[in-house]
Short mmCIF file of N, CA and C in Angstrom, two decimals:
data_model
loop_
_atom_site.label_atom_id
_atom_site.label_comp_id
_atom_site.label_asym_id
_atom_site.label_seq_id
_atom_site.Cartn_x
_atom_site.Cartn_y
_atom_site.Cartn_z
N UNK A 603 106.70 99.97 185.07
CA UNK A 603 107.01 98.62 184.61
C UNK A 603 106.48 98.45 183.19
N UNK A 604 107.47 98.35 182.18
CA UNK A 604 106.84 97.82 181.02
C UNK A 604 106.64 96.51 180.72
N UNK A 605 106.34 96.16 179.99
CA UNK A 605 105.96 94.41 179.45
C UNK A 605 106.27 94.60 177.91
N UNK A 606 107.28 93.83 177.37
CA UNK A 606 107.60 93.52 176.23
C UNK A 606 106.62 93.22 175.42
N UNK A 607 106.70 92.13 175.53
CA UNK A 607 105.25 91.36 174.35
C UNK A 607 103.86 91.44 174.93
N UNK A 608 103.44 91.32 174.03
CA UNK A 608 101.97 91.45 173.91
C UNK A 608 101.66 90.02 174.03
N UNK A 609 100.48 90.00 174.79
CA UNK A 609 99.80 88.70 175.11
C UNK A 609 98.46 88.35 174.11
N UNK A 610 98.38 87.24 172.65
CA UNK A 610 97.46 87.42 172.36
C UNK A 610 96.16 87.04 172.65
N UNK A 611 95.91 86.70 174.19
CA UNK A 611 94.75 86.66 174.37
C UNK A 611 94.27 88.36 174.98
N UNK A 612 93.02 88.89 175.35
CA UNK A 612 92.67 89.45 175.76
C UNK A 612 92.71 90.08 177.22
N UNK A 613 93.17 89.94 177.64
CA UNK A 613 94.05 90.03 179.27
C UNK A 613 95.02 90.91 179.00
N UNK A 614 94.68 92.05 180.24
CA UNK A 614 95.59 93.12 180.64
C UNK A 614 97.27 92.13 181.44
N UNK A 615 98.15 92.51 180.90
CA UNK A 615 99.30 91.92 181.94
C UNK A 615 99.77 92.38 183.21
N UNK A 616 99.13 93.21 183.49
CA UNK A 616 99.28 93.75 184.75
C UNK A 616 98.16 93.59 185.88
N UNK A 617 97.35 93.40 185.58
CA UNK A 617 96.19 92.76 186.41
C UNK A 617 95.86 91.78 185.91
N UNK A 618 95.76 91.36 185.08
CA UNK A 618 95.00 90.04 184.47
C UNK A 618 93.43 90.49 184.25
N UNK A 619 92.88 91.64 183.90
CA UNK A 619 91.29 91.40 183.95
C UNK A 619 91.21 91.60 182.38
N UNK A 620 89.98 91.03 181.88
CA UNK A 620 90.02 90.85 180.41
C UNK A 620 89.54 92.22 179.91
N UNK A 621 89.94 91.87 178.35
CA UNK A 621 89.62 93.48 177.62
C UNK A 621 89.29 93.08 176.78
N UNK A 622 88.34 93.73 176.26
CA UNK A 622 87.50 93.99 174.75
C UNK A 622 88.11 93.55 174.06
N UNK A 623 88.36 93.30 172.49
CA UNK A 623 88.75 92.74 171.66
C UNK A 623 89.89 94.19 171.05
N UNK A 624 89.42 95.07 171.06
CA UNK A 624 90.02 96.38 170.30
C UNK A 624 90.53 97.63 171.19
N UNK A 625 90.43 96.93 172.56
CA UNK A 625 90.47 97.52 173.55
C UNK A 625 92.75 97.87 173.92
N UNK A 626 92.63 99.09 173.97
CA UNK A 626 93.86 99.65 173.89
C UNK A 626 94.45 100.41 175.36
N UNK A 627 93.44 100.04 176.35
CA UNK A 627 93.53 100.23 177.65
C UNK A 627 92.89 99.66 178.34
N UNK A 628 93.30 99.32 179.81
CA UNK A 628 93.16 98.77 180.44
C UNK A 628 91.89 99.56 181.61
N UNK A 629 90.51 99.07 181.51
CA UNK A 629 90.14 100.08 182.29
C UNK A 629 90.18 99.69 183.66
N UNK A 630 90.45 98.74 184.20
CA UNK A 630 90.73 98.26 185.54
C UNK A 630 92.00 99.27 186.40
N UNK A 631 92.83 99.15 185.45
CA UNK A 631 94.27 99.20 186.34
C UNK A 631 95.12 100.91 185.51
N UNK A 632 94.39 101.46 184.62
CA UNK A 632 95.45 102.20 183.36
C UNK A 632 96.38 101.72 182.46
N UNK A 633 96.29 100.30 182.58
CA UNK A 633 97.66 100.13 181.45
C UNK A 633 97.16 100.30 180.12
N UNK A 634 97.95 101.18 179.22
CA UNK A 634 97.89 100.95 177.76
C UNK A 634 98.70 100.42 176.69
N UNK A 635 98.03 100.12 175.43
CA UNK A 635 98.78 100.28 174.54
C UNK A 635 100.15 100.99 174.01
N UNK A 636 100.84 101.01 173.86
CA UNK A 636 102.40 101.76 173.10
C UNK A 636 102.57 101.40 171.32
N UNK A 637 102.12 102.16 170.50
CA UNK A 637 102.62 101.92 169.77
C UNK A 637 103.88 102.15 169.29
N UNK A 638 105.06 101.94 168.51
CA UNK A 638 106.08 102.83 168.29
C UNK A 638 107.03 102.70 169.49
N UNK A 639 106.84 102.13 170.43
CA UNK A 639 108.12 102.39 171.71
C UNK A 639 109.25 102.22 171.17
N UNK A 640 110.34 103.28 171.73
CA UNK A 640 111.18 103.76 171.76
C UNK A 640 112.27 103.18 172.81
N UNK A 641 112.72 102.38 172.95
CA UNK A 641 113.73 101.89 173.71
C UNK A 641 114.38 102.77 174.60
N UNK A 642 115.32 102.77 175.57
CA UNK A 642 116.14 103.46 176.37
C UNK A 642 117.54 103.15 175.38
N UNK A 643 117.77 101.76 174.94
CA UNK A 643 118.73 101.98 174.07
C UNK A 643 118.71 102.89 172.55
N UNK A 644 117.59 102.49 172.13
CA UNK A 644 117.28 103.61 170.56
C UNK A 644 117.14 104.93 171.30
N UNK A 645 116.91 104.95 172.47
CA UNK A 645 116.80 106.99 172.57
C UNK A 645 118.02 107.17 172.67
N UNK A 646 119.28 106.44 173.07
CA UNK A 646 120.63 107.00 173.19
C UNK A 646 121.04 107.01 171.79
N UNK A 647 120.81 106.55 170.66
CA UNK A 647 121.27 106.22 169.31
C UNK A 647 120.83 107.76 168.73
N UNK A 648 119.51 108.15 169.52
CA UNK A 648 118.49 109.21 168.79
C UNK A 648 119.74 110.17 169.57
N UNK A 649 119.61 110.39 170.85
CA UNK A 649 120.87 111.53 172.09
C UNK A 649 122.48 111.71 170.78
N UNK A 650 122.55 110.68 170.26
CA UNK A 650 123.83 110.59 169.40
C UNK A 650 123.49 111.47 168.25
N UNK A 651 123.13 110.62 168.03
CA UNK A 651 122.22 111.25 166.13
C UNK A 651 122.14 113.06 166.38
N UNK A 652 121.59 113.61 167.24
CA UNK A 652 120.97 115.01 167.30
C UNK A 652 122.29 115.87 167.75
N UNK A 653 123.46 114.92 168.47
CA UNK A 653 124.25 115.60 168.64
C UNK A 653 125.69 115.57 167.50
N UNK A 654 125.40 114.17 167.36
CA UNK A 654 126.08 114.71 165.36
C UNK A 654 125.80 115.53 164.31
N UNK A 655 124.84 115.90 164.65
CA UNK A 655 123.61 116.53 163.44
C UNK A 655 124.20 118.16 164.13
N UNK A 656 123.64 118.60 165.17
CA UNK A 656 124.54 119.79 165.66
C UNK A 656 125.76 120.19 165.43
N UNK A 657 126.42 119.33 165.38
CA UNK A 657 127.97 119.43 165.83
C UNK A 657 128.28 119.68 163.90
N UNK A 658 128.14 119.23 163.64
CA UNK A 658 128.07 119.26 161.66
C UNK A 658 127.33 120.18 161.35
N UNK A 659 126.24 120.73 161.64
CA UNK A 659 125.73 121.98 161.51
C UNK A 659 126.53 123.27 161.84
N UNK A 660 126.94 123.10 162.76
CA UNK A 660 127.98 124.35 163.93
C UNK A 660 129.10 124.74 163.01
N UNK A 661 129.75 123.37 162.83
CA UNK A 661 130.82 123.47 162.38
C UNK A 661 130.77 124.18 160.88
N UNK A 662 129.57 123.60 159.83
CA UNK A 662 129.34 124.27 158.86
C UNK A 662 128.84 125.62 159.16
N UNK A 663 128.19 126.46 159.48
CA UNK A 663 127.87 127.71 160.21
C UNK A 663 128.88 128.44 160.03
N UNK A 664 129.95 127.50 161.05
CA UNK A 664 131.00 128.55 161.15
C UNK A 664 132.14 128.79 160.41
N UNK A 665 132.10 127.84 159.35
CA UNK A 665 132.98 127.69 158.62
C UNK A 665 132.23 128.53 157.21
N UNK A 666 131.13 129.06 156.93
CA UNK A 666 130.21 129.07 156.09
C UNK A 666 129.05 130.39 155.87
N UNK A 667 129.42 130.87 157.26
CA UNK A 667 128.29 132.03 157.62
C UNK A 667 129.07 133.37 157.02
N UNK A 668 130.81 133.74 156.98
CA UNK A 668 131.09 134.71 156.12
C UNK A 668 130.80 135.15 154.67
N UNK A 669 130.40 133.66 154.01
CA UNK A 669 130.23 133.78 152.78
C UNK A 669 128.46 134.13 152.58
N UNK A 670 127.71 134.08 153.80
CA UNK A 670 126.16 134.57 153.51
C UNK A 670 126.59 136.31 153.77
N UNK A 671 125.52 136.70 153.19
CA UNK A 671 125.69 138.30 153.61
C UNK A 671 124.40 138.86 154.50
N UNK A 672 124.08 138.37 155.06
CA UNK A 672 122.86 138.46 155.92
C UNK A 672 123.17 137.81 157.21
N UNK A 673 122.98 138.71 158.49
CA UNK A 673 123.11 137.53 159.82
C UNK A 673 121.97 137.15 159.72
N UNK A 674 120.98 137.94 159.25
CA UNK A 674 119.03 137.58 159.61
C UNK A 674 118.70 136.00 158.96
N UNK A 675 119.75 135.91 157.90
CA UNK A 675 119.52 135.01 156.90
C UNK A 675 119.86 133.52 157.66
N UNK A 676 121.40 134.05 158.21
CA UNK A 676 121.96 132.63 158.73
C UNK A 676 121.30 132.52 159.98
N UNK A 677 121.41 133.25 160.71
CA UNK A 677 120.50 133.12 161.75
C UNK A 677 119.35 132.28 161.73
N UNK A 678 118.48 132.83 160.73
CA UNK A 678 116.95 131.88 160.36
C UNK A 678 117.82 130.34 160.37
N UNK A 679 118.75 130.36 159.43
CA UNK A 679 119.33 128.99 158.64
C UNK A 679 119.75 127.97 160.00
N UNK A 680 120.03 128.78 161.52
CA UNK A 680 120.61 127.80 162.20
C UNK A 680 119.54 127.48 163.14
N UNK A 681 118.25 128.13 163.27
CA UNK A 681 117.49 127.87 164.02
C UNK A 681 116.55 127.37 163.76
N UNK A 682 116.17 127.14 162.39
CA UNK A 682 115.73 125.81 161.27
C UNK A 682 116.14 124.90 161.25
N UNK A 683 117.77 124.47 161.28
CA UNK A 683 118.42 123.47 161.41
C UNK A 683 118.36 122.68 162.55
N UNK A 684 118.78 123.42 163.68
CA UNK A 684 118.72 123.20 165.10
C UNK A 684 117.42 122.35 165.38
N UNK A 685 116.35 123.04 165.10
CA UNK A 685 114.86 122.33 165.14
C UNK A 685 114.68 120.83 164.07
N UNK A 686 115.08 121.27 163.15
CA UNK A 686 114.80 119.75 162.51
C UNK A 686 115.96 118.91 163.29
N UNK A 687 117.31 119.08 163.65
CA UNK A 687 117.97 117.97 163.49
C UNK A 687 117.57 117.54 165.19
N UNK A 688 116.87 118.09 166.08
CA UNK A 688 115.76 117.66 167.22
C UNK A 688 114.84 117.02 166.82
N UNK A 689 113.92 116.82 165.64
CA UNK A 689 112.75 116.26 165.69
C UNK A 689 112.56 115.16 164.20
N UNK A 690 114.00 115.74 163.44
CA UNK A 690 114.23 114.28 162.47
C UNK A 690 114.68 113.02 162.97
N UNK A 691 115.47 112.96 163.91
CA UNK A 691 115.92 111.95 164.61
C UNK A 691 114.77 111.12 165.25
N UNK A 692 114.10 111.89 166.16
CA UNK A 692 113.11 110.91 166.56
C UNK A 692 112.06 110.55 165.87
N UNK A 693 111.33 111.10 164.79
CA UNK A 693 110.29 110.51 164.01
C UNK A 693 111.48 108.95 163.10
N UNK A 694 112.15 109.37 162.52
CA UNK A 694 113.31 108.03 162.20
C UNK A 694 113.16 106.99 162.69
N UNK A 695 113.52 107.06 163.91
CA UNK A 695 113.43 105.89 165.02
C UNK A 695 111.85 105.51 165.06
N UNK A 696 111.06 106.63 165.10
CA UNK A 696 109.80 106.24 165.48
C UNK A 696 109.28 105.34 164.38
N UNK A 697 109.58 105.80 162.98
CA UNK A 697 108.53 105.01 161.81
C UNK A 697 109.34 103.74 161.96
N UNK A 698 111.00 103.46 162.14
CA UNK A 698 111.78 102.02 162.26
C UNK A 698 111.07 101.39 163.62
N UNK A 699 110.31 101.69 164.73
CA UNK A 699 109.66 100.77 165.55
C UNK A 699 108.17 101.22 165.93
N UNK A 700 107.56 101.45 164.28
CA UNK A 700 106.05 101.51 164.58
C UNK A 700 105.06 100.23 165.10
N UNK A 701 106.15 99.15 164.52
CA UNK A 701 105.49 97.94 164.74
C UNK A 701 105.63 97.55 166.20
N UNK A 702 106.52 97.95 166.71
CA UNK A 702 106.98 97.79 168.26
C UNK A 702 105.63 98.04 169.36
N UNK A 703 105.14 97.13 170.03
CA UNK A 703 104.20 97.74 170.63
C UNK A 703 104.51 97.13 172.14
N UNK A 704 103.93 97.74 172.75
CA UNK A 704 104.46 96.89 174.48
C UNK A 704 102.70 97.71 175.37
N UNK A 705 102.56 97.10 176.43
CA UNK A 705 101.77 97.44 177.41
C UNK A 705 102.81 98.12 178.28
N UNK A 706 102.35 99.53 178.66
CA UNK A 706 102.89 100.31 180.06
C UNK A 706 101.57 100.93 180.44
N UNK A 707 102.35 100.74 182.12
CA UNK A 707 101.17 101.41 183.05
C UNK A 707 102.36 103.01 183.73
N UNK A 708 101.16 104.08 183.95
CA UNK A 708 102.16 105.10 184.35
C UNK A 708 101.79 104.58 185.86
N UNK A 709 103.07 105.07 186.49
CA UNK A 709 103.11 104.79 187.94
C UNK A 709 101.82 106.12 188.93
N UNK A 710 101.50 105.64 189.59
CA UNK A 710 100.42 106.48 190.05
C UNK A 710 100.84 106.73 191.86
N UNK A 711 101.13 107.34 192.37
CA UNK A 711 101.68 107.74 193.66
C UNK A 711 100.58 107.49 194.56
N UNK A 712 100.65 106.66 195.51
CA UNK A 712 99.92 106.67 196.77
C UNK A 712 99.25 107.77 197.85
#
């Protein structure tokens, strides 16, 4: 269960027991702080993004890799690519909702 907003008094929202002033967890119950959350809708924007970013990569590759004279070369070139266009997407999103903060508790099994 997440919780949107932040409550500015000192109170955990999931138990209600109070917290420290600077306090970024909950020591009663586990809930913490989130900075940066990431939506279920912004991770599908990010699922998009990484698969445009591929698909434009591929396509250049293959349209592009006769004119390198090295496979070692292109090779390196697509597995460099591959990796950033995985982990540019989500830092993106991440610095656009650093300010985003929410309380979540992880679910803990009985």
């Amino acid at each position: 269960m997440n919780v949107d907003k932040i409550s500015e008094l000192n109170v955990c929202p999931f138990c209600n027991s109070d917290l420290s002033e600077n306090s970024h967890r909950c020591i009663k119950c586990g809930a913490e702080k989130v900075r940066g959350h990431i939506n279920s809708r912004e991770r599908r924007k990010i699922n998009i993004l990484r698969t445009l970013l591929i698909l434009v990569l591929g396509i250049y590759f293959y349209y592009f890799y006769p004119l390198s004279g090295s496979f070692l070369f292109a090779a390196s070139l697509v597995v460099i690519s591959f990796i950033l266009s995985m982990f540019i997407p989500h830092y993106i999103f991440k610095l656009k909702n650093r300010q985003n903060i929410i309380w979540k508790r992880k679910n803990i099994p009985l």
